[in-house]
GROMACS .gro file of C-alpha atoms in nm:
model
  185
    1MET     CA    1   1.629   3.966  -2.440
    2ARG     CA    2   1.611   4.168  -2.762
    3ILE     CA    3   1.925   4.175  -2.975
    4PRO     CA    4   1.931   4.377  -3.297
    5PHE     CA    5   2.034   4.174  -3.600
    6PHE     CA    6   2.083   4.286  -3.959
    7GLN     CA    7   2.193   4.089  -4.262
    8VAL     CA    8   2.407   4.293  -4.498
    9ASP     CA    9   2.524   4.172  -4.839
   10ALA     CA   10   2.880   4.299  -4.887
   11PHE     CA   11   3.029   4.325  -5.235
   12ALA     CA   12   2.676   4.335  -5.378
   13GLY     CA   13   2.552   4.519  -5.684
   14ALA     CA   14   2.196   4.396  -5.648
   15LEU     CA   15   1.960   4.257  -5.386
   16PHE     CA   16   2.026   3.899  -5.271
   17SER     CA   17   2.377   3.894  -5.411
   18GLY     CA   18   2.723   3.949  -5.272
   19ASN     CA   19   2.861   3.804  -4.952
   20PRO     CA   20   2.610   3.803  -4.663
   21ALA     CA   21   2.716   3.891  -4.310
   22GLY     CA   22   2.516   3.919  -3.992
   23VAL     CA   23   2.561   4.238  -3.791
   24CYS     CA   24   2.466   4.274  -3.423
   25PRO     CA   25   2.522   4.620  -3.274
   26LEU     CA   26   2.537   4.577  -2.896
   27GLU     CA   27   2.527   4.817  -2.601
   28ARG     CA   28   2.749   4.579  -2.402
   29TRP     CA   29   2.913   4.244  -2.471
   30LEU     CA   30   2.714   3.924  -2.449
   31ASP     CA   31   2.891   3.614  -2.323
   32ASP     CA   32   3.084   3.420  -2.588
   33ARG     CA   33   2.844   3.125  -2.578
   34THR     CA   34   2.547   3.348  -2.661
   35MET     CA   35   2.727   3.519  -2.950
   36GLN     CA   36   2.832   3.179  -3.083
   37ALA     CA   37   2.472   3.055  -3.058
   38ILE     CA   38   2.343   3.361  -3.247
   39ALA     CA   39   2.597   3.301  -3.525
   40ALA     CA   40   2.504   2.931  -3.542
   41GLU     CA   41   2.132   3.011  -3.547
   42ASN     CA   42   2.169   3.251  -3.839
   43ASN     CA   43   2.402   3.010  -4.022
   44ILE     CA   44   2.574   3.257  -4.254
   45ALA     CA   45   2.949   3.272  -4.307
   46GLU     CA   46   3.012   3.531  -4.033
   47THR     CA   47   2.816   3.732  -3.783
   48ALA     CA   48   2.981   4.048  -3.651
   49PHE     CA   49   2.922   4.189  -3.304
   50PHE     CA   50   3.035   4.537  -3.205
   51VAL     CA   51   3.023   4.758  -2.896
   52ARG     CA   52   3.115   5.126  -2.880
   53ARG     CA   53   3.435   5.190  -2.688
   54ALA     CA   54   3.437   5.433  -2.400
   55PRO     CA   55   3.569   5.773  -2.515
   56THR     CA   56   3.943   5.812  -2.452
   57GLY     CA   57   3.989   6.183  -2.508
   58THR     CA   58   3.954   6.159  -2.884
   59LEU     CA   59   3.648   6.298  -3.054
   60ARG     CA   60   3.647   6.007  -3.297
   61PRO     CA   61   3.414   5.724  -3.198
   62ALA     CA   62   3.558   5.373  -3.204
   63TYR     CA   63   3.413   5.025  -3.164
   64ASP     CA   64   3.533   4.685  -3.050
   65LEU     CA   65   3.446   4.425  -3.314
   66ARG     CA   66   3.436   4.043  -3.307
   67TRP     CA   67   3.333   3.787  -3.570
   68PHE     CA   68   3.179   3.443  -3.528
   69THR     CA   69   3.116   3.173  -3.787
   70PRO     CA   70   2.844   2.916  -3.713
   71ALA     CA   71   3.122   2.704  -3.553
   72CYS     CA   72   3.381   2.938  -3.395
   73GLU     CA   73   3.518   3.287  -3.344
   74VAL     CA   74   3.763   3.408  -3.612
   75ASP     CA   75   4.043   3.665  -3.596
   76LEU     CA   76   3.958   3.858  -3.912
   77CYS     CA   77   3.670   3.894  -4.154
   78GLY     CA   78   3.669   4.161  -4.422
   79HIS     CA   79   3.315   4.141  -4.553
   80ALA     CA   80   3.160   4.143  -4.203
   81THR     CA   81   3.376   4.446  -4.117
   82LEU     CA   82   3.240   4.630  -4.422
   83ALA     CA   83   2.887   4.522  -4.324
   84SER     CA   84   2.942   4.655  -3.969
   85ALA     CA   85   3.062   4.991  -4.100
   86HIS     CA   86   2.760   5.008  -4.330
   87GLY     CA   87   2.541   4.935  -4.029
   88LEU     CA   88   2.695   5.220  -3.828
   89TRP     CA   89   2.621   5.468  -4.109
   90GLU     CA   90   2.271   5.332  -4.173
   91LEU     CA   91   2.181   5.344  -3.803
   92GLY     CA   92   2.307   5.703  -3.779
   93ARG     CA   93   2.574   5.614  -3.523
   94LEU     CA   94   2.831   5.765  -3.759
   95THR     CA   95   2.786   6.038  -4.017
   96GLY     CA   96   2.886   5.963  -4.373
   97ALA     CA   97   3.196   6.178  -4.327
   98GLU     CA   98   3.316   5.988  -4.017
   99THR     CA   99   3.553   5.694  -4.041
  100ALA     CA  100   3.443   5.367  -3.882
  101ARG     CA  101   3.721   5.257  -3.644
  102PHE     CA  102   3.719   4.897  -3.522
  103HIS     CA  103   3.951   4.749  -3.261
  104THR     CA  104   3.986   4.376  -3.327
  105ARG     CA  105   4.208   4.078  -3.248
  106SER     CA  106   4.384   4.158  -3.577
  107GLY     CA  107   4.447   4.521  -3.486
  108LEU     CA  108   4.277   4.847  -3.580
  109LEU     CA  109   4.063   4.833  -3.896
  110THR     CA  110   3.914   5.145  -4.049
  111CYS     CA  111   3.643   5.197  -4.309
  112ARG     CA  112   3.551   5.520  -4.486
  113ARG     CA  113   3.281   5.613  -4.732
  114GLU     CA  114   3.328   5.769  -5.073
  115GLY     CA  115   2.990   5.798  -5.241
  116ASP     CA  116   2.845   5.446  -5.263
  117TRP     CA  117   3.182   5.283  -5.195
  118ILE     CA  118   3.332   5.175  -4.864
  119TRP     CA  119   3.711   5.163  -4.842
  120MET     CA  120   3.874   4.949  -4.576
  121ASP     CA  121   4.232   4.947  -4.450
  122PHE     CA  122   4.319   4.581  -4.408
  123PRO     CA  123   4.617   4.472  -4.198
  124ALA     CA  124   4.922   4.373  -4.399
  125ARG     CA  125   5.101   4.055  -4.301
  126ALA     CA  126   5.469   4.047  -4.385
  127VAL     CA  127   5.586   3.733  -4.559
  128GLU     CA  128   5.906   3.611  -4.398
  129PRO     CA  129   6.143   3.380  -4.587
  130VAL     CA  130   6.160   3.027  -4.441
  131THR     CA  131   6.316   2.696  -4.532
  132ALA     CA  132   6.063   2.477  -4.710
  133PRO     CA  133   5.945   2.179  -4.505
  134ALA     CA  134   6.100   1.863  -4.652
  135GLU     CA  135   5.757   1.721  -4.739
  136LEU     CA  136   5.631   2.035  -4.915
  137ARG     CA  137   5.729   1.928  -5.269
  138ALA     CA  138   5.550   1.593  -5.231
  139CYS     CA  139   5.240   1.756  -5.080
  140LEU     CA  140   5.221   2.000  -5.371
  141ARG     CA  141   5.288   1.711  -5.612
  142LEU     CA  142   5.540   1.924  -5.800
  143PRO     CA  143   5.713   1.760  -6.096
  144ALA     CA  144   6.079   1.674  -6.030
  145GLU     CA  145   6.197   1.928  -6.291
  146THR     CA  146   6.015   2.218  -6.120
  147ARG     CA  147   6.237   2.429  -5.898
  148ILE     CA  148   6.108   2.595  -5.580
  149LEU     CA  149   6.249   2.949  -5.595
  150HIS     CA  150   6.122   3.090  -5.268
  151VAL     CA  151   5.914   2.989  -4.966
  152GLY     CA  152   5.769   3.248  -4.732
  153ARG     CA  153   5.535   3.231  -4.436
  154THR     CA  154   5.289   3.452  -4.252
  155PRO     CA  155   5.124   3.350  -3.925
  156ALA     CA  156   4.852   3.178  -4.129
  157ALA     CA  157   4.993   3.070  -4.466
  158PHE     CA  158   5.288   2.949  -4.670
  159PHE     CA  159   5.372   3.115  -5.001
  160VAL     CA  160   5.562   2.909  -5.256
  161GLU     CA  161   5.719   3.052  -5.571
  162VAL     CA  162   5.815   2.806  -5.843
  163ASP     CA  163   6.001   2.855  -6.171
  164SER     CA  164   5.716   2.772  -6.406
  165GLU     CA  165   5.364   2.898  -6.471
  166ALA     CA  166   5.284   2.558  -6.622
  167ALA     CA  167   5.373   2.390  -6.291
  168VAL     CA  168   5.136   2.620  -6.105
  169ARG     CA  169   4.855   2.559  -6.353
  170GLY     CA  170   4.911   2.183  -6.331
  171LEU     CA  171   4.911   2.163  -5.951
  172LYS     CA  172   4.694   1.897  -5.794
  173PRO     CA  173   4.803   1.925  -5.431
  174ASP     CA  174   4.732   1.671  -5.160
  175PHE     CA  175   4.538   1.904  -4.929
  176ALA     CA  176   4.516   1.655  -4.643
  177ALA     CA  177   4.895   1.613  -4.644
  178LEU     CA  178   4.942   1.992  -4.674
  179ALA     CA  179   4.723   2.046  -4.369
  180GLN     CA  180   4.958   1.819  -4.170
  181VAL     CA  181   5.282   1.970  -4.301
  182CYS     CA  182   5.168   2.331  -4.289
  183SER     CA  183   4.996   2.324  -3.952
  184PHE     CA  184   4.983   2.663  -3.785
  185ALA     CA  185   4.850   2.552  -3.448
   0.00000   0.00000   0.00000
């Protein structure tokens, strides 16, 4: 079986710099195990796989896109999305004037070209106010005099606002304890 594979360095100003991503344009989906094995074999941060979607009455082409690390599939990867869009333009599957449209587990992502630049619309995640977990202060190792002003949460992260820049600069959090307290599973 022949599977096209390209390595694209996103955010690069020179050869062998930037953030490398693997890109595999496919005619049809491979099984998950095979895509995972390809990502593991290439051993770079992410490998993107995309398949053109069947036309749905729109003249604009669109693609389904998935990302795999060497260990697992991930829900979102910016640099591998940019690399995939670059691949579509380089392979001539899209003209430079066409927008790359990717349907992903994180929603629709679009990329467009302006000269040598690629602009991507990234999904925004609203931060919702929450009550701080009781252990949060200890996990962050905040000094007693530092006040927590606000705690917010997205599906993947907590955001903590404190009353002092010095407290932020002096943070030495207990990451193992944070992983337990801030579990998102």
